[in-house]
Amino acid sequence: MTYDHYLEEPGNLEVEYFSTFGTQRGGNGFHAFWGEFEYGAKAWWTTEFYVDGQTTFDDSTIFTGFRWENRFRPLQLEHFINPVIYIEYEQISEADKIIKEVEGHDLESDFLTPNAVARQGHNHELEFKLLLSKTFKGWNVALNPLAAKNLSLSNPWEFGYAIGASRPLALKASSNNCNLCRENFIAGVEMYGGLGDTRSFGLDNTSHYLAPAVAWNLPSGWTVRFSPGFGLNDDSHRLLLRWGLSREFPGFGEMVGRLFGGHQ
Amino acid sequence: MRGKSCLSTAAAWALLGLLAFSMPCANAQMEHSTDEHDHLHHHHYAQFAKAPQDARTKSNPLAQDPDASIAGRKLFEQHCAECHGDQAEGRRKAPSLRAQEVQEATPGTLFWILTNGVVRRGMPDWSKLPEPERWQIVTFLKTLKTN
């Protein structure tokens, strides 16, 4: 959930399936999922399109909406702290449970509404993040403050945060080709939560999570991610179990360019 | 209801427009003439001059490591060959790394370029690779023969 300042390589497409299993006190657990298409439009601009859905156990499986995310890198060189500007537009129903980020007064109890009712409500939302990230001696530390505004209603601006640190298990690459080399694994921990809104800024009635995370990058372009997230207060889900599988397609933009009449 | 529909349509058009703007960039790049191509490559090498003095004089801590160039070759194939070519000979998107300018550059300069990228010209920064891996790539690049 925490972004560093690294963008998709230009011309590459990454396709990901991502899942969140969540427990629900007083209701049914759920499995939310997204399909993600991430494209490196430029070395300084990455654009992503998400399609979300969810299954609430003993209820139903529904499509919940889409998101369009853009990340822009304003500075050319590496600096002590590297900023990236993140802008997302989302059109999702109130039944969305992917919890891509936590904002405002998002609470576990918001998820009790049955799908048939929750899907009637639609949100058009703009979300802004400032991604601040620094890599030092193999460690990446990132902080993502966020502000979001629901465009459909006269809702206030909502705020949230994500903070994380991660490191590859080995800093030097081995000389042989291998899938299980330590350098292919990245381990880390992140914390994310809500910070209220313009009417009531702070930690009251907010939810927060602490989540260790591990990623396995295979040389073939596949990546597997796994992260169990633990709720830190009574307003949080007790457990959010996340995993994702993605595949990188290098040269996708060039391939599309050729399809539309470019030279080899 | 109408408002929602308009918003969706606008978002869909904006998405299509942006993708149309970004994808043909590869196409446009391919249509550069040879002169433009050489000019582009010259600009890539010109980036070397921007490396600060303390970065240029940095020595490669893995220069004497016999495995470094082998590991560097592996990393090059994973991260660099797509743009620079399997033999680092250069492609339309990125210049040859066998060029004299690269081979004459100090290891510190190459490390600085890898770390910072040439973002405006399409090369991402590779500081996401740990420092020792970047030095391994530099070690490999220094084993290449000039064109």
XYZ file of C-alpha atoms in Angstrom:
411
model
C 0.000 0.000 0.000
C 2.969 2.283 0.553
C 4.493 3.657 -2.628
C 8.172 4.433 -3.104
C 9.382 6.937 -5.734
C 10.202 4.389 -8.401
C 7.995 4.464 -11.467
C 7.291 1.848 -14.109
C 9.965 1.667 -16.782
C 8.895 3.585 -19.895
C 7.085 1.444 -22.457
C 6.577 -1.448 -19.999
C 3.195 -2.795 -18.972
C 2.612 -4.585 -15.683
C -0.547 -6.605 -15.205
C -1.488 -7.618 -11.666
C -4.143 -9.605 -9.892
C -4.379 -8.540 -6.253
C -6.502 -9.981 -3.450
C -7.507 -8.913 0.029
C -9.147 -11.347 2.444
C -10.671 -9.489 5.370
C -12.262 -10.567 8.628
C -15.411 -8.789 9.760
C -16.677 -8.629 13.327
C -20.481 -8.759 13.466
C -20.759 -9.689 9.787
C -19.390 -11.787 6.960
C -15.762 -11.903 5.964
C -14.869 -10.862 2.417
C -12.489 -11.374 -0.467
C -11.891 -8.196 -2.471
C -9.794 -8.177 -5.627
C -8.538 -5.942 -8.406
C -7.038 -6.270 -11.840
C -4.377 -3.642 -12.440
C -2.758 -2.420 -15.653
C 0.291 -0.254 -14.985
C 2.013 1.446 -17.908
C 5.214 3.467 -17.973
C 4.168 6.327 -20.242
C 7.425 8.210 -19.640
C 10.349 7.776 -17.274
C 8.666 10.530 -15.185
C 5.030 9.414 -15.567
C 3.294 6.133 -14.755
C -0.398 5.591 -15.374
C -2.489 2.744 -13.914
C -5.992 1.477 -14.407
C -7.709 -0.732 -11.827
C -10.914 -2.735 -11.978
C -12.274 -3.696 -8.535
C -14.648 -6.376 -7.312
C -15.454 -8.280 -4.142
C -17.078 -11.369 -2.742
C -18.731 -11.098 0.664
C -19.069 -14.590 2.074
C -22.688 -15.808 2.352
C -23.761 -12.752 0.353
C -22.671 -12.155 -3.280
C -19.868 -11.349 -5.723
C -20.069 -7.942 -7.384
C -18.093 -5.558 -9.570
C -17.435 -2.440 -7.507
C -15.844 0.067 -9.870
C -12.642 1.360 -11.396
C -9.737 3.623 -10.535
C -7.357 5.583 -12.709
C -4.100 6.502 -11.063
C -1.215 8.676 -12.256
C 2.157 9.227 -10.688
C 4.470 12.055 -11.741
C 8.070 12.559 -10.819
C 8.847 16.291 -10.784
C 12.620 16.114 -10.178
C 15.141 14.665 -12.616
C 17.883 13.549 -10.274
C 17.970 11.549 -7.071
C 17.778 13.769 -4.006
C 18.016 13.284 -0.262
C 14.216 12.762 -0.309
C 12.510 12.037 -3.597
C 8.963 13.311 -4.132
C 6.393 11.877 -6.533
C 2.960 13.412 -7.088
C 0.096 10.928 -7.104
C -3.360 11.739 -8.499
C -6.165 9.180 -8.634
C -9.728 9.359 -9.860
C -12.003 6.587 -8.640
C -15.560 5.711 -9.466
C -16.497 2.976 -7.040
C -19.605 1.798 -5.271
C -19.895 1.873 -1.493
C -19.572 -1.912 -1.566
C -15.881 -1.639 -2.527
C -13.754 -3.477 0.039
C -10.283 -3.567 -1.472
C -8.957 -1.051 1.129
C -6.232 0.157 -1.231
C -5.726 2.913 1.289
C -7.396 3.985 4.527
C -8.701 7.545 4.666
C -10.777 9.811 6.885
C -12.979 7.881 9.289
C -12.978 4.545 7.443
C -14.082 1.976 10.046
C -14.612 -1.766 10.113
C -18.314 -1.202 10.809
C -18.697 0.551 7.407
C -18.372 -2.900 5.823
C -21.441 -4.412 7.532
C -23.935 -3.176 4.923
C -25.154 -6.017 2.655
C -23.901 -5.861 -0.945
C -27.375 -5.316 -2.410
C -27.712 -2.096 -0.414
C -24.109 -0.883 -0.465
C -23.791 -1.185 -4.251
C -26.559 1.384 -4.712
C -24.278 4.134 -3.413
C -21.639 5.451 -5.848
C -18.591 7.516 -5.069
C -16.660 9.706 -7.469
C -13.495 10.576 -5.682
C -10.264 12.424 -6.351
C -7.302 11.424 -4.300
C -3.952 13.155 -3.977
C -0.823 11.756 -2.388
C 2.669 13.048 -1.954
C 4.995 10.059 -2.172
C 8.218 10.771 -0.307
C 10.886 8.135 -0.497
C 14.536 7.591 0.239
C 16.809 4.615 -0.415
C 19.906 4.267 1.747
C 22.198 1.260 2.083
C 19.590 -1.006 0.543
C 16.750 0.232 2.755
C 13.873 2.108 1.202
C 11.837 4.270 3.555
C 8.661 5.879 2.219
C 5.971 8.156 3.603
C 2.701 8.798 1.756
C 0.378 11.443 3.208
C -2.951 11.543 1.347
C -5.951 13.835 0.901
C -9.159 12.671 -0.799
C -12.362 14.437 -1.835
C -15.642 12.798 -2.693
C -16.945 14.712 -5.731
C -20.544 13.445 -5.587
C -21.414 14.753 -2.145
C -20.645 17.774 -0.034
C -18.284 15.645 2.005
C -15.187 17.168 3.589
C -11.617 16.436 2.511
C -10.403 13.233 4.140
C -6.853 12.470 5.178
C -4.712 9.417 5.689
C -1.161 8.125 5.672
C 0.987 5.157 4.814
C 4.565 4.655 5.936
C 6.843 1.754 5.141
C 10.380 0.415 5.042
C 11.746 -2.446 2.968
C 15.024 -4.049 1.973
C 16.173 -6.840 -0.360
C 17.427 -9.886 1.537
C 20.767 -9.579 -0.286
C 22.359 -6.441 -1.688
C 24.666 -8.171 -4.184
C 23.395 -10.244 -7.073
C 24.676 -13.791 -7.315
C 26.492 -14.758 -10.470
C 24.183 -17.640 -11.369
C 20.643 -17.474 -12.695
C 18.294 -18.465 -9.920
C 14.723 -17.986 -8.774
C 15.360 -18.548 -5.075
C 18.420 -16.294 -4.619
C 18.095 -13.995 -1.641
C 18.420 -10.900 -3.851
C 15.034 -11.769 -5.435
C 13.208 -11.351 -2.127
C 12.269 -8.028 -0.579
C 10.959 -7.887 2.973
C 9.469 -4.934 4.763
C 6.836 -3.568 7.065
C 4.272 -0.838 6.610
C 1.683 1.013 8.627
C -1.333 2.797 7.197
C -4.457 4.457 8.530
C -6.900 7.361 8.527
C -6.400 10.835 9.977
C -9.976 12.103 9.980
C -11.230 14.940 7.814
C -11.437 18.728 7.674
C -14.288 18.706 10.210
C -12.594 16.388 12.683
C -8.910 15.927 12.016
C -7.104 13.444 14.225
C -7.086 9.835 15.321
C -10.600 9.606 16.835
C -12.791 7.059 14.996
C -10.079 6.026 12.601
C -8.620 2.649 11.711
C -4.937 1.700 11.475
C -2.998 -1.345 10.313
C 0.481 -2.757 10.719
C 1.557 -5.122 7.974
C 4.746 -7.045 7.349
C 5.210 -7.625 3.621
C 7.342 -9.781 1.370
C 7.795 -9.703 -2.400
C 9.432 -12.326 -4.581
C 10.690 -10.992 -7.925
C 11.377 -13.755 -10.403
C 13.865 -13.052 -13.207
C 11.184 -14.103 -15.723
C 9.170 -10.960 -14.910
C 6.714 -12.498 -12.462
C 6.311 -11.053 -8.976
C 4.460 -12.520 -6.007
C 3.533 -10.286 -3.059
C 2.187 -11.312 0.316
C 1.236 -9.179 3.291
C -0.839 -9.973 6.374
C -2.142 -6.726 7.901
C -3.193 -6.544 11.538
C -5.713 -4.027 12.838
C -4.282 -1.836 15.581
C -7.499 -0.680 17.243
C -11.129 -1.713 17.702
C -12.245 0.209 14.607
C -9.931 -1.803 12.331
C -10.457 -5.198 10.760
C -8.575 -7.741 12.839
C -6.848 -9.208 9.771
C -6.383 -8.141 6.165
C -4.580 -10.872 4.290
C -3.265 -9.568 0.997
C -1.487 -11.245 -1.864
C -0.822 -10.351 -5.481
C 0.596 -11.877 -8.633
C 1.943 -9.656 -11.388
C 3.740 -9.994 -14.702
C 5.870 -7.379 -16.407
C 5.678 -7.013 -20.209
C 8.744 -5.081 -21.393
C 8.445 -3.115 -24.632
C 4.643 -3.083 -24.630
C 4.455 0.528 -25.879
C 6.842 -0.220 -28.747
C 4.781 -3.272 -29.697
C 1.594 -1.192 -29.791
C 3.466 1.457 -31.788
C 4.393 -1.170 -34.398
C 0.792 -2.367 -34.587
C -0.200 1.163 -35.565
C 2.277 1.409 -38.416
C 5.641 2.246 -36.831
C 8.904 0.909 -38.327
C 10.633 -2.129 -36.898
C -27.878 10.186 -13.079
C -26.963 12.234 -16.140
C -24.121 13.861 -14.198
C -22.646 10.480 -13.282
C -22.872 9.272 -16.848
C -21.123 12.412 -18.153
C -18.374 12.024 -15.556
C -17.783 8.393 -16.565
C -17.686 9.295 -20.228
C -15.288 12.163 -19.573
C -13.015 9.897 -17.525
C -13.067 7.236 -20.260
C -12.184 9.809 -22.946
C -9.449 11.289 -20.798
C -7.975 7.813 -20.271
C -8.085 6.997 -23.991
C -6.585 10.381 -24.821
C -3.699 9.923 -22.417
C -2.958 6.422 -23.641
C -3.085 7.630 -27.233
C -0.663 10.415 -26.265
C 1.755 8.112 -24.484
C 1.838 4.978 -26.648
C 2.649 6.489 -30.032
C 5.715 8.016 -28.391
C 7.467 4.737 -29.066
C 6.194 4.939 -32.612
C 7.429 8.479 -33.029
C 10.806 7.549 -31.594
C 11.133 4.843 -34.213
C 10.662 7.342 -36.992
C 13.735 9.375 -36.124
C 16.120 9.652 -39.041
C 19.670 8.386 -38.608
C 20.873 11.963 -38.036
C 18.264 12.530 -35.364
C 19.218 9.164 -33.893
C 22.885 10.143 -33.667
C 21.884 13.496 -32.256
C 19.785 11.766 -29.590
C 22.652 9.455 -28.700
C 25.045 12.406 -28.472
C 22.637 13.968 -25.982
C 22.647 10.787 -23.904
C 26.442 10.821 -23.658
C 26.368 14.562 -22.932
C 24.749 13.610 -19.632
C 28.144 12.265 -18.499
C 29.399 15.838 -18.208
C 26.725 16.545 -15.597
C 28.166 14.047 -13.120
C 29.606 15.964 -10.142
C 33.345 15.722 -9.528
C 33.039 13.681 -6.325
C 30.804 11.167 -8.128
C 33.229 10.851 -11.047
C 36.179 10.027 -8.829
C 34.363 7.363 -6.840
C 36.165 4.052 -7.275
C 34.404 0.776 -7.952
C 34.566 -1.322 -4.748
C 33.870 -4.482 -6.767
C 36.418 -3.880 -9.531
C 38.582 -6.762 -8.282
C 35.682 -9.129 -7.580
C 35.865 -11.910 -10.188
C 32.126 -12.618 -9.904
C 31.066 -8.999 -10.248
C 31.083 -8.836 -14.043
C 29.209 -12.165 -14.326
C 26.540 -10.957 -11.901
C 26.590 -7.599 -13.692
C 25.915 -9.339 -16.999
C 22.906 -11.068 -15.426
C 21.567 -7.780 -14.061
C 22.189 -6.085 -17.405
C 20.098 -8.747 -19.172
C 17.287 -8.317 -16.646
C 17.133 -4.527 -16.550
C 19.080 -2.910 -19.382
C 19.105 -5.144 -22.467
C 15.488 -4.331 -23.378
C 16.519 -0.773 -24.319
C 20.294 -0.970 -24.884
C 20.284 -4.281 -26.773
C 21.356 -7.781 -25.773
C 24.984 -7.004 -26.603
C 24.739 -3.398 -25.332
C 25.038 -2.341 -28.961
C 22.300 0.298 -28.615
C 18.811 0.503 -30.026
C 16.457 3.258 -31.111
C 15.408 3.943 -27.539
C 18.849 3.941 -25.959
C 22.480 4.421 -27.005
C 25.271 1.873 -27.357
C 27.156 1.160 -24.165
C 30.124 -0.024 -26.232
C 30.670 3.514 -27.469
C 33.999 5.164 -26.734
C 32.277 7.771 -24.539
C 31.017 5.024 -22.223
C 34.205 3.021 -22.173
C 36.276 6.117 -21.420
C 33.942 7.325 -18.685
C 35.100 6.685 -15.132
C 33.307 3.917 -13.178
C 32.010 6.639 -10.853
C 30.412 8.495 -13.762
C 28.633 5.340 -14.967
C 27.479 4.644 -11.417
C 26.110 8.194 -11.159
C 24.222 7.823 -14.477
C 22.763 4.489 -13.311
C 21.723 5.990 -9.987
C 20.089 9.116 -11.412
C 18.976 7.970 -14.840
C 18.389 10.397 -17.685
C 14.740 10.792 -16.804
C 13.772 13.454 -19.340
C 15.244 11.310 -22.136
C 13.558 8.104 -21.083
C 16.147 6.359 -18.915
C 14.744 5.591 -15.472
C 16.886 5.941 -12.373
C 18.138 2.612 -11.098
C 18.697 3.576 -7.489
C 16.075 0.936 -6.703
C 18.869 -1.570 -7.275
C 21.106 -1.752 -4.196
C 24.488 -0.023 -4.541
C 26.503 -3.254 -4.880
C 24.250 -4.362 -7.777
C 24.809 -1.040 -9.557
C 28.560 -1.490 -9.155
C 28.229 -5.017 -10.549
C 26.575 -3.559 -13.668
C 29.351 -0.948 -13.959
C 31.952 -3.734 -13.678
C 30.237 -5.605 -16.508
C 30.005 -2.479 -18.693
C 33.731 -1.954 -18.306
C 34.399 -5.421 -19.766
C 32.673 -4.529 -23.050
C 34.749 -3.859 -26.113
C 34.396 -0.567 -27.940
C 32.469 -0.671 -31.238
